[in-house]
Structure formats: C-alpha cells, structure tokens
Amino acid sequence: MGETLDEFAQKLQEEIFEETRKAYGEAVFQRWLTPRFMGALPNADGKSRVTGKCGDTMEFYLKIANDRVETALFWTDGCGSSTACGSMAAELAHGKTLDELADIDGELILKKLGGLPQEEQHCAYLAAGALQEALRDYFAKQRQKGE
Ligand code: FES
C-alpha cells in the first residue's frame, strides 16, 4: 500500500528539518523551530523597531529592574536566521547589567549560535542593532524622567 498524503507530508517535513539542522547547526535549528522570548511587552522600559537593509524588521522590548534586564522579548518578520538571532540576543540579554547589555553585538550572537552562512550574518547585526536601540530608548526615557 502506498503512503498517505499525511505520511508523505510528515516525511517531507522531517527531511526539511534534517537538512536545516545539518546546514545551520543545532543552536540555530532549535531557535528557528521554537524561538525563545518572542513576543511584545506592552509596558516596556525600552523598545525599538529597526528595519535592516534586507527589508526585514526586528523589534525589541526590555523590562529593566535594579539596573538589570528582567525581561527581553523580540519580534521579527524576517527569515529563520533572524528569528534565531533575535532569540539568542534576547536569551543573552536576560539578567545582564546595562553595561553588560551594551556589549552584546552581532559577533557575540553569531559565536553563540555557532555561526551562520556569510549571506545571513547580517541577521545577527540586525538583532544586535535592535537590542542596542531598545537600550538607547531606555536611557532616553530615563533622561526624560529626570528632567
Ligand atoms: Fe534580513 Fe535575515 S535576511 S534579517
């Protein structure tokens, strides 16, 4: 008996997953499949919306308590790699002091993900840029409060 459409679809999905895992590595694959800290914070202390040259957009939301990141969430309409990069950036941001947060850049995100193909490395810089923009927004809001 031939395979059903469901079985065919299931097999196809498994093949795609396997190829993605092989091409991108486990860290990227897991975050592409199940991104961590994806969402929006309505009352963020700092937030950003950055569109990269590729046309993809990423948003970052930060909740800061006692000069540390209590919560960091991201959102993107971009590719799988940008989702993995946003997820890693948010993971790295959690619990960091503001100084430590300022040190999270595209290179660190790429390193923690085990790298990305050359043509997708800009996704990490978009994630880092959006995270740093949310930090700048936080500082700007703090200054406004102090005035
Ligand atoms: Fe633009 Fe990934 S292709 S962020």
Short mmCIF file of C-alpha atoms and ligand atoms in Angstrom, two decimals:
data_model
loop_
_atom_site.label_atom_id
_atom_site.label_comp_id
_atom_site.label_asym_id
_atom_site.label_seq_id
_atom_site.Cartn_x
_atom_site.Cartn_y
_atom_site.Cartn_z
CA MET A 1 0.00 0.00 0.00
CA GLY A 2 1.34 3.47 -0.90
CA GLU A 3 1.87 6.17 1.69
CA THR A 4 -0.95 8.53 2.55
CA LEU A 5 -0.73 12.27 1.96
CA ASP A 6 -0.21 12.78 5.71
CA GLU A 7 2.67 10.31 5.74
CA PHE A 8 4.21 11.99 2.69
CA ALA A 9 3.90 15.44 4.31
CA GLN A 10 5.37 14.13 7.55
CA LYS A 11 8.36 12.60 5.73
CA LEU A 12 8.91 15.79 3.74
CA GLN A 13 8.86 17.88 6.91
CA GLU A 14 11.36 15.56 8.59
CA GLU A 15 13.67 15.85 5.57
CA ILE A 16 13.45 19.64 5.64
CA PHE A 17 14.18 19.68 9.38
CA GLU A 18 17.14 17.36 8.92
CA GLU A 19 18.60 19.47 6.10
CA THR A 20 18.13 22.66 8.09
CA ARG A 21 19.77 21.12 11.15
CA LYS A 22 22.74 19.97 9.04
CA ALA A 23 23.14 23.29 7.24
CA TYR A 24 22.73 25.61 10.24
CA GLY A 25 23.66 23.54 13.29
CA GLU A 26 21.66 22.61 16.37
CA ALA A 27 21.61 26.02 18.10
CA VAL A 28 20.12 27.82 15.08
CA PHE A 29 17.79 24.95 14.24
CA GLN A 30 16.26 24.80 17.73
CA ARG A 31 15.64 28.54 17.83
CA TRP A 32 14.23 28.59 14.32
CA LEU A 33 11.83 25.80 15.31
CA THR A 34 10.97 27.15 18.77
CA PRO A 35 12.15 30.73 19.26
CA ARG A 36 12.69 31.75 22.87
CA PHE A 37 11.43 35.08 24.20
CA MET A 38 9.47 36.03 21.08
CA GLY A 39 6.65 38.47 21.72
CA ALA A 40 5.92 42.04 22.79
CA LEU A 41 5.89 43.82 26.14
CA PRO A 42 3.13 46.43 26.35
CA ASN A 43 4.82 48.46 29.12
CA ALA A 44 8.44 48.08 28.09
CA ASP A 45 11.01 50.38 29.71
CA GLY A 46 12.86 50.44 26.42
CA LYS A 47 11.73 49.39 22.98
CA SER A 48 12.87 49.56 19.39
CA ARG A 49 11.86 48.81 15.84
CA VAL A 50 14.69 48.52 13.34
CA THR A 51 14.49 47.64 9.65
CA GLY A 52 17.64 46.24 8.08
CA LYS A 53 18.91 46.81 4.55
CA CYS A 54 17.37 43.46 3.58
CA GLY A 55 13.93 44.93 4.40
CA ASP A 56 13.32 42.75 7.45
CA THR A 57 12.23 44.35 10.68
CA MET A 58 13.04 43.46 14.26
CA GLU A 59 11.56 44.83 17.46
CA PHE A 60 12.99 44.57 20.95
CA TYR A 61 11.30 45.13 24.30
CA LEU A 62 13.16 45.50 27.60
CA LYS A 63 11.95 45.48 31.17
CA ILE A 64 14.66 46.82 33.48
CA ALA A 65 14.73 46.41 37.27
CA ASN A 66 17.61 47.48 39.54
CA ASP A 67 19.77 48.25 36.51
CA ARG A 68 19.42 44.72 35.19
CA VAL A 69 17.41 43.21 32.37
CA GLU A 70 14.44 41.49 33.93
CA THR A 71 12.77 40.62 30.62
CA ALA A 72 13.81 40.90 26.98
CA LEU A 73 11.46 39.98 24.16
CA PHE A 74 11.90 40.27 20.42
CA TRP A 75 9.73 40.10 17.36
CA THR A 76 10.67 39.88 13.69
CA ASP A 77 9.03 39.49 10.32
CA GLY A 78 12.36 38.28 8.93
CA CYS A 79 13.89 34.99 7.90
CA GLY A 80 14.56 31.92 10.04
CA SER A 81 18.06 33.15 10.77
CA SER A 82 16.79 36.50 12.05
CA THR A 83 14.40 34.60 14.34
CA ALA A 84 17.29 32.51 15.68
CA CYS A 85 19.40 35.67 16.12
CA GLY A 86 16.61 37.58 17.89
CA SER A 87 16.06 34.60 20.17
CA MET A 88 19.76 34.37 21.02
CA ALA A 89 20.03 38.13 21.59
CA ALA A 90 17.06 38.01 24.00
CA GLU A 91 18.49 34.99 25.80
CA LEU A 92 21.85 36.73 26.21
CA ALA A 93 20.16 39.91 27.44
CA HIS A 94 18.31 38.31 30.35
CA GLY A 95 19.83 39.11 33.74
CA LYS A 96 22.53 41.36 32.28
CA THR A 97 23.53 44.70 33.80
CA LEU A 98 23.12 47.68 31.48
CA ASP A 99 26.89 47.73 30.88
CA GLU A 100 26.92 44.06 30.01
CA LEU A 101 23.93 44.55 27.75
CA ALA A 102 25.83 47.19 25.79
CA ASP A 103 28.46 44.53 24.99
CA ILE A 104 26.06 42.22 23.13
CA ASP A 105 26.90 42.63 19.47
CA GLY A 106 26.42 40.74 16.22
CA GLU A 107 29.71 38.87 16.62
CA LEU A 108 28.72 37.51 20.02
CA ILE A 109 25.32 36.40 18.70
CA LEU A 110 27.00 34.64 15.76
CA LYS A 111 29.52 32.99 18.06
CA LYS A 112 26.83 31.71 20.43
CA LEU A 113 24.81 30.35 17.52
CA GLY A 114 27.83 28.56 16.10
CA GLY A 115 27.92 30.86 13.06
CA LEU A 116 25.70 31.48 10.06
CA PRO A 117 26.34 31.37 6.31
CA GLN A 118 28.02 34.58 5.10
CA GLU A 119 24.89 35.86 3.35
CA GLU A 120 22.83 35.59 6.56
CA GLN A 121 25.28 37.05 9.03
CA HIS A 122 23.59 40.45 8.74
CA CYS A 123 20.63 38.92 10.61
CA ALA A 124 22.79 38.83 13.77
CA TYR A 125 23.71 42.50 13.32
CA LEU A 126 20.05 43.40 12.87
CA ALA A 127 19.22 41.60 16.15
CA ALA A 128 22.10 43.30 17.98
CA GLY A 129 21.14 46.68 16.49
CA ALA A 130 17.53 46.33 17.62
CA LEU A 131 18.63 45.28 21.12
CA GLN A 132 21.01 48.26 21.42
CA GLU A 133 18.33 50.62 20.10
CA ALA A 134 15.96 49.41 22.86
CA LEU A 135 18.72 50.15 25.40
CA ARG A 136 19.15 53.67 23.94
CA ASP A 137 15.39 54.14 24.21
CA TYR A 138 15.55 53.10 27.86
CA PHE A 139 18.28 55.68 28.58
CA ALA A 140 16.35 58.38 26.70
CA LYS A 141 13.23 57.66 28.78
CA GLN A 142 15.27 57.75 31.98
CA ARG A 143 16.67 61.17 31.00
CA GLN A 144 13.14 62.46 30.29
CA LYS A 145 12.00 61.27 33.71
CA GLY A 146 14.93 63.07 35.32
CA GLU A 147 14.09 66.42 33.67
FE1 FES B 1 17.21 40.02 6.64
FE2 FES B 1 17.56 37.69 7.83
S1 FES B 1 17.50 38.10 5.70
S2 FES B 1 17.25 39.64 8.73
#
